[in-house]
Structure formats: C-alpha cells, structure tokens
Amino acid sequence: EAEAAVAAAAGERARLIQDTRALAEDSERVAHRNREVERAVADVEEERARAAAMVEEAVCARRELADAVGAVEARDVEASERRRIADLTLDAAAAWERERAQVE
C-alpha cells in the first residue's frame, strides 16, 4: 500500500512537473503575444499622431486658402469700384466735352 501511494505520488509529481512546464510555455507565449500587441498599439498611436498632424496641416491650409480667397475677392471688389469710378469719370469728361463743344 505504501508503494502504491509512493507510485501515485510520483505520478502526481510527474503530472505537476509537466503541468508546470506547460504553464511556463503558455506564459512565454502570452508574454510574447503581449509584446506584439504592445508594439502594434505603439504603431497605431504613431499612425494616429501622424494622422492628427496631417489633419492639423489640412486645417491650416484650408484657413490659408480661405484667407487668400478673401484677399482675391477684396481686390476684385476694389478693382470693380475703381472701374466704376473710371467709367463715371469718363462719362463726366465726355459730358463736359459735349457741353464745351456746344458752347463754342
């Protein structure tokens, strides 16, 4: 009976050693997978930061474009006003010339 108990204990010990090795291998695989996941997360965070920078650049470019469009529109309005004043001046000069010609 003692021999059977010793044999059972030895069998249990062997199973526990095998289980310990299996758990150590699983633990190593999990640690490796965790490192892979951490690298992937770091890569995603880098990509997110790059994307955020690109969005910021696009927003700045859009603002600059809007400012440029506003400046062009302002110049267009100013040029239109100058053309209108020039037309009025020419009309006034032509009228003055007509009046002068009638007086002479």
PDB file of C-alpha atoms in Angstrom:
ATOM      1  CA  GLU A   1       0.000   0.000   0.000  1.00  0.00           C
ATOM      2  CA  ALA A   2       2.855   2.383   0.774  1.00  0.00           C
ATOM      3  CA  GLU A   3       4.443   1.507  -2.556  1.00  0.00           C
ATOM      4  CA  ALA A   4       1.180   2.291  -4.354  1.00  0.00           C
ATOM      5  CA  ALA A   5       0.977   5.615  -2.523  1.00  0.00           C
ATOM      6  CA  VAL A   6       4.586   6.400  -3.447  1.00  0.00           C
ATOM      7  CA  ALA A   7       3.906   5.447  -7.072  1.00  0.00           C
ATOM      8  CA  ALA A   8       0.747   7.588  -7.087  1.00  0.00           C
ATOM      9  CA  ALA A   9       2.663  10.488  -5.562  1.00  0.00           C
ATOM     10  CA  ALA A  10       5.442  10.049  -8.128  1.00  0.00           C
ATOM     11  CA  GLY A  11       2.834  10.043 -10.910  1.00  0.00           C
ATOM     12  CA  GLU A  12       1.194  13.143  -9.459  1.00  0.00           C
ATOM     13  CA  ARG A  13       4.621  14.810  -9.176  1.00  0.00           C
ATOM     14  CA  ALA A  14       5.358  13.977 -12.820  1.00  0.00           C
ATOM     15  CA  ARG A  15       1.983  15.433 -13.893  1.00  0.00           C
ATOM     16  CA  LEU A  16       2.607  18.560 -11.826  1.00  0.00           C
ATOM     17  CA  ILE A  17       6.058  18.973 -13.393  1.00  0.00           C
ATOM     18  CA  GLN A  18       4.519  18.539 -16.847  1.00  0.00           C
ATOM     19  CA  ASP A  19       1.735  20.995 -15.996  1.00  0.00           C
ATOM     20  CA  THR A  20       4.338  23.475 -14.699  1.00  0.00           C
ATOM     21  CA  ARG A  21       6.311  23.201 -17.942  1.00  0.00           C
ATOM     22  CA  ALA A  22       3.122  23.631 -19.986  1.00  0.00           C
ATOM     23  CA  LEU A  23       2.167  26.671 -17.909  1.00  0.00           C
ATOM     24  CA  ALA A  24       5.661  28.133 -18.357  1.00  0.00           C
ATOM     25  CA  GLU A  25       5.384  27.645 -22.140  1.00  0.00           C
ATOM     26  CA  ASP A  26       1.918  29.218 -22.125  1.00  0.00           C
ATOM     27  CA  SER A  27       3.228  32.089 -20.036  1.00  0.00           C
ATOM     28  CA  GLU A  28       6.081  32.609 -22.509  1.00  0.00           C
ATOM     29  CA  ARG A  29       3.647  32.590 -25.448  1.00  0.00           C
ATOM     30  CA  VAL A  30       1.369  35.057 -23.665  1.00  0.00           C
ATOM     31  CA  ALA A  31       4.320  37.329 -22.852  1.00  0.00           C
ATOM     32  CA  HIS A  32       5.438  37.186 -26.495  1.00  0.00           C
ATOM     33  CA  ARG A  33       1.905  37.973 -27.668  1.00  0.00           C
ATOM     34  CA  ASN A  34       1.696  40.855 -25.177  1.00  0.00           C
ATOM     35  CA  ARG A  35       4.913  42.308 -26.612  1.00  0.00           C
ATOM     36  CA  GLU A  36       3.466  42.006 -30.134  1.00  0.00           C
ATOM     37  CA  VAL A  37       0.266  43.725 -29.026  1.00  0.00           C
ATOM     38  CA  GLU A  38       2.222  46.493 -27.293  1.00  0.00           C
ATOM     39  CA  ARG A  39       4.236  47.074 -30.495  1.00  0.00           C
ATOM     40  CA  ALA A  40       1.033  47.128 -32.532  1.00  0.00           C
ATOM     41  CA  VAL A  41      -0.549  49.621 -30.121  1.00  0.00           C
ATOM     42  CA  ALA A  42       2.568  51.816 -30.321  1.00  0.00           C
ATOM     43  CA  ASP A  43       2.420  51.647 -34.129  1.00  0.00           C
ATOM     44  CA  VAL A  44      -1.256  52.613 -34.100  1.00  0.00           C
ATOM     45  CA  GLU A  45      -0.562  55.510 -31.737  1.00  0.00           C
ATOM     46  CA  GLU A  46       2.230  56.735 -34.020  1.00  0.00           C
ATOM     47  CA  GLU A  47      -0.060  56.489 -37.028  1.00  0.00           C
ATOM     48  CA  ARG A  48      -2.803  58.325 -35.140  1.00  0.00           C
ATOM     49  CA  ALA A  49      -0.347  61.090 -34.238  1.00  0.00           C
ATOM     50  CA  ARG A  50       0.746  61.348 -37.895  1.00  0.00           C
ATOM     51  CA  ALA A  51      -2.895  61.481 -38.997  1.00  0.00           C
ATOM     52  CA  ALA A  52      -3.666  64.175 -36.414  1.00  0.00           C
ATOM     53  CA  ALA A  53      -0.702  66.215 -37.690  1.00  0.00           C
ATOM     54  CA  MET A  54      -1.934  65.805 -41.262  1.00  0.00           C
ATOM     55  CA  VAL A  55      -5.412  66.958 -40.229  1.00  0.00           C
ATOM     56  CA  GLU A  56      -3.901  69.986 -38.500  1.00  0.00           C
ATOM     57  CA  GLU A  57      -1.882  70.794 -41.628  1.00  0.00           C
ATOM     58  CA  ALA A  58      -5.020  70.457 -43.755  1.00  0.00           C
ATOM     59  CA  VAL A  59      -6.957  72.767 -41.431  1.00  0.00           C
ATOM     60  CA  CYS A  60      -4.163  75.355 -41.616  1.00  0.00           C
ATOM     61  CA  ALA A  61      -4.024  75.032 -45.401  1.00  0.00           C
ATOM     62  CA  ARG A  62      -7.802  75.468 -45.604  1.00  0.00           C
ATOM     63  CA  ARG A  63      -7.564  78.621 -43.460  1.00  0.00           C
ATOM     64  CA  GLU A  64      -4.750  79.985 -45.633  1.00  0.00           C
ATOM     65  CA  LEU A  65      -6.757  79.232 -48.762  1.00  0.00           C
ATOM     66  CA  ALA A  66      -9.827  80.943 -47.304  1.00  0.00           C
ATOM     67  CA  ASP A  67      -7.672  83.982 -46.460  1.00  0.00           C
ATOM     68  CA  ALA A  68      -6.262  84.009 -49.996  1.00  0.00           C
ATOM     69  CA  VAL A  69      -9.750  83.742 -51.493  1.00  0.00           C
ATOM     70  CA  GLY A  70     -10.912  86.579 -49.261  1.00  0.00           C
ATOM     71  CA  ALA A  71      -7.980  88.728 -50.362  1.00  0.00           C
ATOM     72  CA  VAL A  72      -8.703  87.999 -54.047  1.00  0.00           C
ATOM     73  CA  GLU A  73     -12.378  88.814 -53.556  1.00  0.00           C
ATOM     74  CA  ALA A  74     -11.456  92.065 -51.797  1.00  0.00           C
ATOM     75  CA  ARG A  75      -9.120  93.012 -54.660  1.00  0.00           C
ATOM     76  CA  ASP A  76     -11.870  92.148 -57.136  1.00  0.00           C
ATOM     77  CA  VAL A  77     -14.326  94.405 -55.299  1.00  0.00           C
ATOM     78  CA  GLU A  78     -11.713  97.171 -55.197  1.00  0.00           C
ATOM     79  CA  ALA A  79     -10.972  96.769 -58.921  1.00  0.00           C
ATOM     80  CA  SER A  80     -14.691  96.848 -59.717  1.00  0.00           C
ATOM     81  CA  GLU A  81     -15.078 100.036 -57.698  1.00  0.00           C
ATOM     82  CA  ARG A  82     -12.098 101.610 -59.492  1.00  0.00           C
ATOM     83  CA  ARG A  83     -13.588 100.628 -62.863  1.00  0.00           C
ATOM     84  CA  ARG A  84     -16.919 102.160 -61.840  1.00  0.00           C
ATOM     85  CA  ILE A  85     -15.199 105.405 -60.770  1.00  0.00           C
ATOM     86  CA  ALA A  86     -13.186 105.450 -64.003  1.00  0.00           C
ATOM     87  CA  ASP A  87     -16.374 104.942 -66.034  1.00  0.00           C
ATOM     88  CA  LEU A  88     -18.092 107.763 -64.148  1.00  0.00           C
ATOM     89  CA  THR A  89     -15.054 109.991 -64.677  1.00  0.00           C
ATOM     90  CA  LEU A  90     -15.024 109.203 -68.408  1.00  0.00           C
ATOM     91  CA  ASP A  91     -18.779 109.843 -68.639  1.00  0.00           C
ATOM     92  CA  ALA A  92     -18.354 113.153 -66.832  1.00  0.00           C
ATOM     93  CA  ALA A  93     -15.430 114.119 -69.080  1.00  0.00           C
ATOM     94  CA  ALA A  94     -17.426 113.218 -72.196  1.00  0.00           C
ATOM     95  CA  ALA A  95     -20.394 115.252 -70.940  1.00  0.00           C
ATOM     96  CA  TRP A  96     -18.117 118.179 -70.194  1.00  0.00           C
ATOM     97  CA  GLU A  97     -16.602 117.926 -73.681  1.00  0.00           C
ATOM     98  CA  ARG A  98     -20.091 117.879 -75.223  1.00  0.00           C
ATOM     99  CA  GLU A  99     -21.128 120.942 -73.224  1.00  0.00           C
ATOM    100  CA  ARG A 100     -17.906 122.726 -74.172  1.00  0.00           C
ATOM    101  CA  ALA A 101     -18.410 121.864 -77.812  1.00  0.00           C
ATOM    102  CA  GLN A 102     -21.971 123.238 -77.685  1.00  0.00           C
ATOM    103  CA  VAL A 103     -20.796 126.483 -76.095  1.00  0.00           C
ATOM    104  CA  GLU A 104     -18.183 127.029 -78.807  1.00  0.00           C
TER     105      GLU A 104
END
